């Protein structure tokens, strides 16, 4: 976070995630749809082939058969097939194999099976993500405020969450998302917000400063043991030598024309907020 960025923050930028979700949704729906279509076409072709197949081979029966007057009156055909037919050991005639539509049926079945396997995998991944989210839940919620000491140390506990009307609650939660989520200005690094992360979540804070209060800007340096340690603000008495500025005016709007002459501006556009600051007095 840049503690003294007196220019307006940028507008929220799209991070491309909606387009990725649309692509994944199209892919998820397209594969089973193609599979079902191929299966239906294959079954239709097979059914059509069965309906159009003649009951006898081509050229059978021969022309003129049976002859006129056949069978003669009173003729009783013997039982067919006769007893003992086919003879023992004689293999029965194999059923005719149906090949129409086989390729489409196989292809459609494979695509449907792949889609089902992918759906099962996505359900398992989603369950794993929910478990991780429950294990690494963000320590604060949107609208809550924390102390400057907590943000500066990088360790945020329940004892660090205090009322936003308390001068010590100098940072307000404005967004919370997954670990790679951007802050409301569309950035992860070099953002105008204070950004805190753990193994699953990212939380962005906006300074919550009170009119007439003086503050000290404290520079922090992240380390291997304290990756979240960073810059922070502390409320101090205006007569304290560590005081860097005082808040002359606070407005929940983003406008360059809100501050009186001789003051500097701290502006955020989302959520909209403007601070007018001056030297400690």
PDB file of C-alpha atoms in Angstrom:
ATOM      1  CA  UNK A   1       0.000   0.000   0.000  1.00  0.00           C
ATOM      2  CA  UNK A   2       1.196   3.495  -0.823  1.00  0.00           C
ATOM      3  CA  UNK A   3       0.415   5.512   2.296  1.00  0.00           C
ATOM      4  CA  UNK A   4       0.571   8.898   0.622  1.00  0.00           C
ATOM      5  CA  UNK A   5      -0.833   8.539  -2.849  1.00  0.00           C
ATOM      6  CA  UNK A   6      -2.575  11.857  -3.397  1.00  0.00           C
ATOM      7  CA  UNK A   7      -3.889  10.997  -6.813  1.00  0.00           C
ATOM      8  CA  UNK A   8      -7.203   9.337  -7.459  1.00  0.00           C
ATOM      9  CA  UNK A   9      -7.163   5.580  -7.520  1.00  0.00           C
ATOM     10  CA  UNK A  10      -7.961   3.823 -10.762  1.00  0.00           C
ATOM     11  CA  UNK A  11     -11.373   2.442 -11.624  1.00  0.00           C
ATOM     12  CA  UNK A  12     -12.093  -1.213 -11.050  1.00  0.00           C
ATOM     13  CA  UNK A  13     -10.630  -3.290 -13.865  1.00  0.00           C
ATOM     14  CA  UNK A  14     -11.935  -6.605 -15.115  1.00  0.00           C
ATOM     15  CA  UNK A  15      -9.554  -9.427 -14.242  1.00  0.00           C
ATOM     16  CA  UNK A  16     -10.729 -11.787 -16.998  1.00  0.00           C
ATOM     17  CA  UNK A  17     -12.290 -14.273 -14.606  1.00  0.00           C
ATOM     18  CA  UNK A  18     -15.840 -13.917 -16.063  1.00  0.00           C
ATOM     19  CA  UNK A  19     -14.530 -14.870 -19.532  1.00  0.00           C
ATOM     20  CA  UNK A  20     -12.775 -17.924 -18.094  1.00  0.00           C
ATOM     21  CA  UNK A  21     -15.968 -18.989 -16.364  1.00  0.00           C
ATOM     22  CA  UNK A  22     -17.953 -18.561 -19.598  1.00  0.00           C
ATOM     23  CA  UNK A  23     -15.390 -20.652 -21.490  1.00  0.00           C
ATOM     24  CA  UNK A  24     -15.482 -23.389 -18.874  1.00  0.00           C
ATOM     25  CA  UNK A  25     -19.284 -23.396 -18.912  1.00  0.00           C
ATOM     26  CA  UNK A  26     -19.416 -23.671 -22.702  1.00  0.00           C
ATOM     27  CA  UNK A  27     -16.903 -26.520 -22.670  1.00  0.00           C
ATOM     28  CA  UNK A  28     -18.780 -28.295 -19.871  1.00  0.00           C
ATOM     29  CA  UNK A  29     -22.082 -28.109 -21.760  1.00  0.00           C
ATOM     30  CA  UNK A  30     -20.700 -28.730 -25.260  1.00  0.00           C
ATOM     31  CA  UNK A  31     -19.063 -32.119 -24.635  1.00  0.00           C
ATOM     32  CA  UNK A  32     -22.141 -33.907 -23.216  1.00  0.00           C
ATOM     33  CA  UNK A  33     -24.394 -32.223 -25.789  1.00  0.00           C
ATOM     34  CA  UNK A  34     -22.254 -33.545 -28.662  1.00  0.00           C
ATOM     35  CA  UNK A  35     -22.168 -36.964 -27.015  1.00  0.00           C
ATOM     36  CA  UNK A  36     -25.942 -37.133 -26.701  1.00  0.00           C
ATOM     37  CA  UNK A  37     -26.359 -35.953 -30.309  1.00  0.00           C
ATOM     38  CA  UNK A  38     -24.016 -38.630 -31.663  1.00  0.00           C
ATOM     39  CA  UNK A  39     -25.718 -41.320 -29.578  1.00  0.00           C
ATOM     40  CA  UNK A  40     -29.168 -40.311 -30.826  1.00  0.00           C
ATOM     41  CA  UNK A  41     -27.996 -40.226 -34.457  1.00  0.00           C
ATOM     42  CA  UNK A  42     -26.379 -43.647 -34.089  1.00  0.00           C
ATOM     43  CA  UNK A  43     -29.490 -45.207 -32.577  1.00  0.00           C
ATOM     44  CA  UNK A  44     -31.621 -43.627 -35.295  1.00  0.00           C
ATOM     45  CA  UNK A  45     -29.388 -45.040 -38.037  1.00  0.00           C
ATOM     46  CA  UNK A  46     -29.525 -48.513 -36.468  1.00  0.00           C
ATOM     47  CA  UNK A  47     -33.307 -48.389 -36.153  1.00  0.00           C
ATOM     48  CA  UNK A  48     -33.642 -47.238 -39.768  1.00  0.00           C
ATOM     49  CA  UNK A  49     -31.388 -50.067 -40.977  1.00  0.00           C
ATOM     50  CA  UNK A  50     -33.493 -52.640 -39.157  1.00  0.00           C
ATOM     51  CA  UNK A  51     -36.719 -51.304 -40.685  1.00  0.00           C
ATOM     52  CA  UNK A  52     -35.364 -51.335 -44.262  1.00  0.00           C
ATOM     53  CA  UNK A  53     -33.611 -54.751 -44.123  1.00  0.00           C
ATOM     54  CA  UNK A  54     -35.469 -57.318 -46.370  1.00  0.00           C
ATOM     55  CA  UNK A  55     -36.578 -60.561 -44.655  1.00  0.00           C
ATOM     56  CA  UNK A  56     -34.943 -62.676 -47.392  1.00  0.00           C
ATOM     57  CA  UNK A  57     -31.743 -62.333 -49.416  1.00  0.00           C
ATOM     58  CA  UNK A  58     -31.859 -60.566 -52.783  1.00  0.00           C
ATOM     59  CA  UNK A  59     -33.420 -62.654 -55.549  1.00  0.00           C
ATOM     60  CA  UNK A  60     -35.397 -64.835 -53.184  1.00  0.00           C
ATOM     61  CA  UNK A  61     -37.938 -66.224 -53.811  1.00  0.00           C
ATOM     62  CA  UNK A  62     -37.353 -66.722 -57.557  1.00  0.00           C
ATOM     63  CA  UNK A  63     -39.865 -65.352 -60.077  1.00  0.00           C
ATOM     64  CA  UNK A  64     -42.976 -67.522 -60.469  1.00  0.00           C
ATOM     65  CA  UNK A  65     -42.622 -69.130 -57.101  1.00  0.00           C
ATOM     66  CA  UNK A  66     -44.740 -70.608 -55.708  1.00  0.00           C
ATOM     67  CA  UNK A  67     -46.449 -72.047 -58.811  1.00  0.00           C
ATOM     68  CA  UNK A  68     -50.147 -71.423 -59.359  1.00  0.00           C
ATOM     69  CA  UNK A  69     -52.409 -73.722 -57.350  1.00  0.00           C
ATOM     70  CA  UNK A  70     -49.826 -74.390 -54.677  1.00  0.00           C
ATOM     71  CA  UNK A  71     -50.401 -75.762 -52.189  1.00  0.00           C
ATOM     72  CA  UNK A  72     -53.071 -78.185 -53.492  1.00  0.00           C
ATOM     73  CA  UNK A  73     -56.373 -78.355 -51.681  1.00  0.00           C
ATOM     74  CA  UNK A  74     -56.237 -80.500 -48.575  1.00  0.00           C
ATOM     75  CA  UNK A  75     -52.465 -80.289 -48.320  1.00  0.00           C
ATOM     76  CA  UNK A  76     -51.196 -80.225 -44.763  1.00  0.00           C
ATOM     77  CA  UNK A  77     -47.488 -79.413 -44.537  1.00  0.00           C
ATOM     78  CA  UNK A  78     -45.461 -81.510 -42.180  1.00  0.00           C
ATOM     79  CA  UNK A  79     -44.269 -79.927 -38.986  1.00  0.00           C
ATOM     80  CA  UNK A  80     -41.227 -77.731 -39.542  1.00  0.00           C
ATOM     81  CA  UNK A  81     -38.552 -78.102 -38.493  1.00  0.00           C
ATOM     82  CA  UNK A  82     -38.859 -81.852 -38.250  1.00  0.00           C
ATOM     83  CA  UNK A  83     -38.014 -83.539 -34.960  1.00  0.00           C
ATOM     84  CA  UNK A  84     -34.289 -83.881 -34.379  1.00  0.00           C
ATOM     85  CA  UNK A  85     -33.393 -80.853 -36.574  1.00  0.00           C
ATOM     86  CA  UNK A  86     -30.809 -79.468 -36.496  1.00  0.00           C
ATOM     87  CA  UNK A  87     -28.767 -82.593 -35.945  1.00  0.00           C
ATOM     88  CA  UNK A  88     -26.632 -82.762 -32.802  1.00  0.00           C
ATOM     89  CA  UNK A  89     -23.345 -80.883 -33.070  1.00  0.00           C
ATOM     90  CA  UNK A  90     -24.536 -78.670 -35.894  1.00  0.00           C
ATOM     91  CA  UNK A  91     -23.912 -75.027 -35.014  1.00  0.00           C
ATOM     92  CA  UNK A  92     -26.934 -72.730 -35.179  1.00  0.00           C
ATOM     93  CA  UNK A  93     -26.924 -69.916 -37.679  1.00  0.00           C
ATOM     94  CA  UNK A  94     -25.300 -66.832 -36.060  1.00  0.00           C
ATOM     95  CA  UNK A  95     -27.518 -63.779 -35.772  1.00  0.00           C
ATOM     96  CA  UNK A  96     -26.924 -61.087 -38.317  1.00  0.00           C
ATOM     97  CA  UNK A  97     -24.671 -58.346 -36.908  1.00  0.00           C
ATOM     98  CA  UNK A  98     -26.002 -54.811 -36.963  1.00  0.00           C
ATOM     99  CA  UNK A  99     -23.264 -52.339 -37.948  1.00  0.00           C
ATOM    100  CA  UNK A 100     -25.363 -49.296 -38.886  1.00  0.00           C
ATOM    101  CA  UNK A 101     -24.747 -46.393 -36.504  1.00  0.00           C
ATOM    102  CA  UNK A 102     -22.162 -48.309 -34.456  1.00  0.00           C
ATOM    103  CA  UNK A 103     -19.456 -45.642 -34.780  1.00  0.00           C
ATOM    104  CA  UNK A 104     -21.794 -42.834 -33.747  1.00  0.00           C
ATOM    105  CA  UNK A 105     -23.070 -44.822 -30.777  1.00  0.00           C
ATOM    106  CA  UNK A 106     -19.544 -45.599 -29.573  1.00  0.00           C
ATOM    107  CA  UNK A 107     -18.354 -42.001 -30.016  1.00  0.00           C
ATOM    108  CA  UNK A 108     -21.397 -40.584 -28.244  1.00  0.00           C
ATOM    109  CA  UNK A 109     -21.057 -43.035 -25.366  1.00  0.00           C
ATOM    110  CA  UNK A 110     -17.388 -42.114 -24.917  1.00  0.00           C
ATOM    111  CA  UNK A 111     -18.121 -38.376 -24.823  1.00  0.00           C
ATOM    112  CA  UNK A 112     -20.930 -38.850 -22.309  1.00  0.00           C
ATOM    113  CA  UNK A 113     -18.681 -40.997 -20.125  1.00  0.00           C
ATOM    114  CA  UNK A 114     -15.918 -38.379 -20.255  1.00  0.00           C
ATOM    115  CA  UNK A 115     -18.415 -35.662 -19.295  1.00  0.00           C
ATOM    116  CA  UNK A 116     -19.656 -37.680 -16.332  1.00  0.00           C
ATOM    117  CA  UNK A 117     -16.087 -38.305 -15.169  1.00  0.00           C
ATOM    118  CA  UNK A 118     -15.319 -34.595 -15.452  1.00  0.00           C
ATOM    119  CA  UNK A 119     -18.433 -33.707 -13.470  1.00  0.00           C
ATOM    120  CA  UNK A 120     -17.420 -36.111 -10.699  1.00  0.00           C
ATOM    121  CA  UNK A 121     -13.926 -34.587 -10.640  1.00  0.00           C
ATOM    122  CA  UNK A 122     -15.323 -31.050 -10.444  1.00  0.00           C
ATOM    123  CA  UNK A 123     -17.580 -32.010  -7.552  1.00  0.00           C
ATOM    124  CA  UNK A 124     -14.582 -33.474  -5.737  1.00  0.00           C
ATOM    125  CA  UNK A 125     -12.508 -30.339  -6.408  1.00  0.00           C
ATOM    126  CA  UNK A 126     -15.325 -28.113  -5.213  1.00  0.00           C
ATOM    127  CA  UNK A 127     -15.588 -30.103  -2.002  1.00  0.00           C
ATOM    128  CA  UNK A 128     -11.845 -29.729  -1.504  1.00  0.00           C
ATOM    129  CA  UNK A 129     -12.030 -25.978  -2.081  1.00  0.00           C
ATOM    130  CA  UNK A 130     -14.842 -25.649   0.451  1.00  0.00           C
ATOM    131  CA  UNK A 131     -12.786 -27.580   2.980  1.00  0.00           C
ATOM    132  CA  UNK A 132      -9.795 -25.305   2.361  1.00  0.00           C
ATOM    133  CA  UNK A 133     -11.985 -22.231   2.631  1.00  0.00           C
ATOM    134  CA  UNK A 134     -13.344 -23.385   5.966  1.00  0.00           C
ATOM    135  CA  UNK A 135      -9.818 -24.093   7.186  1.00  0.00           C
ATOM    136  CA  UNK A 136      -8.360 -20.786   5.999  1.00  0.00           C
ATOM    137  CA  UNK A 137     -11.292 -18.428   6.416  1.00  0.00           C
ATOM    138  CA  UNK A 138     -10.451 -14.711   6.354  1.00  0.00           C
ATOM    139  CA  UNK A 139     -10.104 -13.367   9.899  1.00  0.00           C
ATOM    140  CA  UNK A 140     -12.290 -10.319   9.160  1.00  0.00           C
ATOM    141  CA  UNK A 141     -15.434  -9.477   7.220  1.00  0.00           C
ATOM    142  CA  UNK A 142     -16.332  -6.571   4.947  1.00  0.00           C
ATOM    143  CA  UNK A 143     -17.259  -3.517   7.003  1.00  0.00           C
ATOM    144  CA  UNK A 144     -15.140  -4.455  10.027  1.00  0.00           C
ATOM    145  CA  UNK A 145     -12.148  -2.387  11.162  1.00  0.00           C
ATOM    146  CA  UNK A 146      -8.801  -3.429  12.647  1.00  0.00           C
ATOM    147  CA  UNK A 147      -5.934  -1.667  14.392  1.00  0.00           C
ATOM    148  CA  UNK A 148      -2.875  -0.359  12.654  1.00  0.00           C
ATOM    149  CA  UNK A 149      -0.676  -2.590  14.817  1.00  0.00           C
ATOM    150  CA  UNK A 150      -2.451  -5.701  13.518  1.00  0.00           C
ATOM    151  CA  UNK A 151      -2.032  -4.736   9.886  1.00  0.00           C
ATOM    152  CA  UNK A 152       1.567  -3.697  10.412  1.00  0.00           C
ATOM    153  CA  UNK A 153       2.467  -7.003  12.049  1.00  0.00           C
ATOM    154  CA  UNK A 154       0.639  -9.095   9.466  1.00  0.00           C
ATOM    155  CA  UNK A 155      -1.091 -11.142  12.166  1.00  0.00           C
ATOM    156  CA  UNK A 156      -4.797 -10.398  12.538  1.00  0.00           C
ATOM    157  CA  UNK A 157      -6.767 -11.927  15.392  1.00  0.00           C
ATOM    158  CA  UNK A 158     -10.216 -11.423  16.874  1.00  0.00           C
ATOM    159  CA  UNK A 159      -8.764  -9.071  19.506  1.00  0.00           C
ATOM    160  CA  UNK A 160      -7.611  -6.762  16.703  1.00  0.00           C
ATOM    161  CA  UNK A 161     -11.154  -6.210  15.366  1.00  0.00           C
ATOM    162  CA  UNK A 162     -12.613  -3.049  16.900  1.00  0.00           C
ATOM    163  CA  UNK A 163     -15.352  -0.532  16.197  1.00  0.00           C
ATOM    164  CA  UNK A 164     -14.846   1.631  13.127  1.00  0.00           C
ATOM    165  CA  UNK A 165     -15.758   4.652  15.242  1.00  0.00           C
ATOM    166  CA  UNK A 166     -12.762   3.954  17.493  1.00  0.00           C
ATOM    167  CA  UNK A 167      -9.725   6.066  16.433  1.00  0.00           C
ATOM    168  CA  UNK A 168      -7.604   2.913  16.718  1.00  0.00           C
ATOM    169  CA  UNK A 169      -9.635   1.169  14.000  1.00  0.00           C
ATOM    170  CA  UNK A 170      -7.632   2.747  11.197  1.00  0.00           C
ATOM    171  CA  UNK A 171      -8.256   0.122   8.496  1.00  0.00           C
ATOM    172  CA  UNK A 172     -11.664  -0.938   7.163  1.00  0.00           C
ATOM    173  CA  UNK A 173     -12.257  -4.178   5.236  1.00  0.00           C
ATOM    174  CA  UNK A 174     -13.598  -3.363   1.752  1.00  0.00           C
ATOM    175  CA  UNK A 175     -13.113  -6.699  -0.037  1.00  0.00           C
ATOM    176  CA  UNK A 176     -12.352 -10.324   0.766  1.00  0.00           C
ATOM    177  CA  UNK A 177     -11.824 -13.098  -1.776  1.00  0.00           C
ATOM    178  CA  UNK A 178      -9.655 -15.999  -2.798  1.00  0.00           C
ATOM    179  CA  UNK A 179      -5.892 -15.703  -2.533  1.00  0.00           C
ATOM    180  CA  UNK A 180      -5.354 -14.250  -6.017  1.00  0.00           C
ATOM    181  CA  UNK A 181      -8.296 -11.818  -5.812  1.00  0.00           C
ATOM    182  CA  UNK A 182      -7.651  -8.214  -6.756  1.00  0.00           C
ATOM    183  CA  UNK A 183      -8.460  -5.215  -4.630  1.00  0.00           C
ATOM    184  CA  UNK A 184     -11.271  -2.860  -5.710  1.00  0.00           C
ATOM    185  CA  UNK A 185      -8.805  -0.780  -7.770  1.00  0.00           C
ATOM    186  CA  UNK A 186      -8.156  -3.830  -9.972  1.00  0.00           C
ATOM    187  CA  UNK A 187      -4.659  -4.526  -8.638  1.00  0.00           C
ATOM    188  CA  UNK A 188      -2.856  -7.043  -6.483  1.00  0.00           C
ATOM    189  CA  UNK A 189       0.571  -5.421  -6.299  1.00  0.00           C
ATOM    190  CA  UNK A 190       1.109  -1.654  -6.063  1.00  0.00           C
ATOM    191  CA  UNK A 191      -2.512  -1.210  -5.056  1.00  0.00           C
ATOM    192  CA  UNK A 192      -3.838   1.857  -3.229  1.00  0.00           C
ATOM    193  CA  UNK A 193      -5.341  -0.498  -0.670  1.00  0.00           C
ATOM    194  CA  UNK A 194      -3.612  -2.403   2.117  1.00  0.00           C
ATOM    195  CA  UNK A 195      -3.666  -6.072   1.033  1.00  0.00           C
ATOM    196  CA  UNK A 196      -3.408  -9.050   3.418  1.00  0.00           C
ATOM    197  CA  UNK A 197      -3.295 -12.726   2.380  1.00  0.00           C
ATOM    198  CA  UNK A 198      -3.169 -16.197   3.891  1.00  0.00           C
ATOM    199  CA  UNK A 199      -3.114 -19.629   2.242  1.00  0.00           C
ATOM    200  CA  UNK A 200      -6.598 -19.249   0.767  1.00  0.00           C
ATOM    201  CA  UNK A 201      -7.857 -15.651   1.043  1.00  0.00           C
ATOM    202  CA  UNK A 202      -6.949 -12.069   0.263  1.00  0.00           C
ATOM    203  CA  UNK A 203      -8.359  -9.112   2.200  1.00  0.00           C
ATOM    204  CA  UNK A 204      -8.145  -5.472   1.107  1.00  0.00           C
ATOM    205  CA  UNK A 205      -8.367  -2.548   3.555  1.00  0.00           C
ATOM    206  CA  UNK A 206      -9.170   1.125   3.106  1.00  0.00           C
ATOM    207  CA  UNK A 207      -7.843   3.654   5.646  1.00  0.00           C
ATOM    208  CA  UNK A 208     -10.560   4.542   8.143  1.00  0.00           C
ATOM    209  CA  UNK A 209      -9.453   7.978   9.351  1.00  0.00           C
ATOM    210  CA  UNK A 210     -11.284  10.406  11.622  1.00  0.00           C
ATOM    211  CA  UNK A 211     -11.650  14.128  11.067  1.00  0.00           C
ATOM    212  CA  UNK A 212      -9.397  16.150  13.399  1.00  0.00           C
ATOM    213  CA  UNK A 213      -7.214  13.139  14.238  1.00  0.00           C
ATOM    214  CA  UNK A 214      -3.449  13.084  13.614  1.00  0.00           C
ATOM    215  CA  UNK A 215      -1.676   9.979  12.339  1.00  0.00           C
ATOM    216  CA  UNK A 216       1.833   8.613  12.073  1.00  0.00           C
ATOM    217  CA  UNK A 217       2.844   6.737   8.913  1.00  0.00           C
ATOM    218  CA  UNK A 218       4.922   3.678   9.764  1.00  0.00           C
ATOM    219  CA  UNK A 219       6.935   1.903   7.119  1.00  0.00           C
ATOM    220  CA  UNK A 220       7.098  -1.878   7.360  1.00  0.00           C
ATOM    221  CA  UNK A 221       9.113  -4.440   5.412  1.00  0.00           C
ATOM    222  CA  UNK A 222       7.808  -7.955   4.731  1.00  0.00           C
ATOM    223  CA  UNK A 223      10.129 -10.814   5.644  1.00  0.00           C
ATOM    224  CA  UNK A 224      10.166 -14.597   5.224  1.00  0.00           C
ATOM    225  CA  UNK A 225       8.754 -15.056   8.698  1.00  0.00           C
ATOM    226  CA  UNK A 226       6.254 -12.186   8.367  1.00  0.00           C
ATOM    227  CA  UNK A 227       5.121 -12.018   4.709  1.00  0.00           C
ATOM    228  CA  UNK A 228       2.155  -9.760   5.571  1.00  0.00           C
ATOM    229  CA  UNK A 229       4.157  -7.170   7.476  1.00  0.00           C
ATOM    230  CA  UNK A 230       3.889  -3.829   5.732  1.00  0.00           C
ATOM    231  CA  UNK A 231       3.090  -0.145   5.894  1.00  0.00           C
ATOM    232  CA  UNK A 232       0.555   0.983   8.417  1.00  0.00           C
ATOM    233  CA  UNK A 233      -0.961   4.019  10.169  1.00  0.00           C
ATOM    234  CA  UNK A 234      -1.227   4.798  13.856  1.00  0.00           C
ATOM    235  CA  UNK A 235      -3.394   7.449  15.541  1.00  0.00           C
ATOM    236  CA  UNK A 236      -1.216   9.776  17.605  1.00  0.00           C
ATOM    237  CA  UNK A 237      -1.585  13.055  19.455  1.00  0.00           C
ATOM    238  CA  UNK A 238      -1.043  16.032  17.168  1.00  0.00           C
ATOM    239  CA  UNK A 239       1.707  17.280  19.515  1.00  0.00           C
ATOM    240  CA  UNK A 240       3.612  14.019  19.176  1.00  0.00           C
ATOM    241  CA  UNK A 241       6.808  14.306  17.137  1.00  0.00           C
ATOM    242  CA  UNK A 242       5.845  11.172  15.187  1.00  0.00           C
ATOM    243  CA  UNK A 243       2.682  12.812  13.801  1.00  0.00           C
ATOM    244  CA  UNK A 244       2.868  13.119  10.029  1.00  0.00           C
ATOM    245  CA  UNK A 245      -0.516  14.608   9.103  1.00  0.00           C
ATOM    246  CA  UNK A 246      -3.954  15.478  10.362  1.00  0.00           C
ATOM    247  CA  UNK A 247      -7.294  14.767   8.700  1.00  0.00           C
ATOM    248  CA  UNK A 248      -8.974  18.057   7.894  1.00  0.00           C
ATOM    249  CA  UNK A 249     -12.011  16.571   6.163  1.00  0.00           C
ATOM    250  CA  UNK A 250     -13.464  13.159   5.357  1.00  0.00           C
ATOM    251  CA  UNK A 251     -16.160  12.586   2.727  1.00  0.00           C
ATOM    252  CA  UNK A 252     -17.665   9.343   1.418  1.00  0.00           C
ATOM    253  CA  UNK A 253     -17.383  10.552  -2.175  1.00  0.00           C
ATOM    254  CA  UNK A 254     -14.618  10.714  -4.782  1.00  0.00           C
ATOM    255  CA  UNK A 255     -14.101  14.274  -5.967  1.00  0.00           C
ATOM    256  CA  UNK A 256     -11.015  16.455  -6.464  1.00  0.00           C
ATOM    257  CA  UNK A 257     -12.989  19.594  -5.616  1.00  0.00           C
ATOM    258  CA  UNK A 258     -13.971  18.575  -2.094  1.00  0.00           C
ATOM    259  CA  UNK A 259     -10.805  19.652  -0.306  1.00  0.00           C
ATOM    260  CA  UNK A 260     -10.092  23.236   0.776  1.00  0.00           C
ATOM    261  CA  UNK A 261      -7.017  25.086  -0.557  1.00  0.00           C
ATOM    262  CA  UNK A 262      -3.731  24.192   1.108  1.00  0.00           C
ATOM    263  CA  UNK A 263      -4.690  20.585   1.833  1.00  0.00           C
ATOM    264  CA  UNK A 264      -3.714  17.387   0.086  1.00  0.00           C
ATOM    265  CA  UNK A 265      -6.160  14.801  -1.148  1.00  0.00           C
ATOM    266  CA  UNK A 266      -6.356  11.051  -0.615  1.00  0.00           C
ATOM    267  CA  UNK A 267      -9.017   9.695  -2.981  1.00  0.00           C
ATOM    268  CA  UNK A 268     -10.455   6.230  -3.536  1.00  0.00           C
ATOM    269  CA  UNK A 269     -13.154   5.614  -6.127  1.00  0.00           C
ATOM    270  CA  UNK A 270     -14.418   2.198  -5.038  1.00  0.00           C
ATOM    271  CA  UNK A 271     -15.661   2.506  -2.419  1.00  0.00           C
ATOM    272  CA  UNK A 272     -15.744   6.283  -2.863  1.00  0.00           C
ATOM    273  CA  UNK A 273     -13.902   8.204  -0.182  1.00  0.00           C
ATOM    274  CA  UNK A 274     -11.892  11.404  -0.021  1.00  0.00           C
ATOM    275  CA  UNK A 275      -9.587  12.566   2.750  1.00  0.00           C
ATOM    276  CA  UNK A 276      -8.280  16.108   2.964  1.00  0.00           C
ATOM    277  CA  UNK A 277      -5.051  16.172   4.956  1.00  0.00           C
ATOM    278  CA  UNK A 278      -2.772  18.841   6.300  1.00  0.00           C
ATOM    279  CA  UNK A 279       0.237  19.181   8.594  1.00  0.00           C
ATOM    280  CA  UNK A 280      -0.209  18.243  12.272  1.00  0.00           C
ATOM    281  CA  UNK A 281      -1.749  21.075  14.261  1.00  0.00           C
TER     282      UNK A 281
END
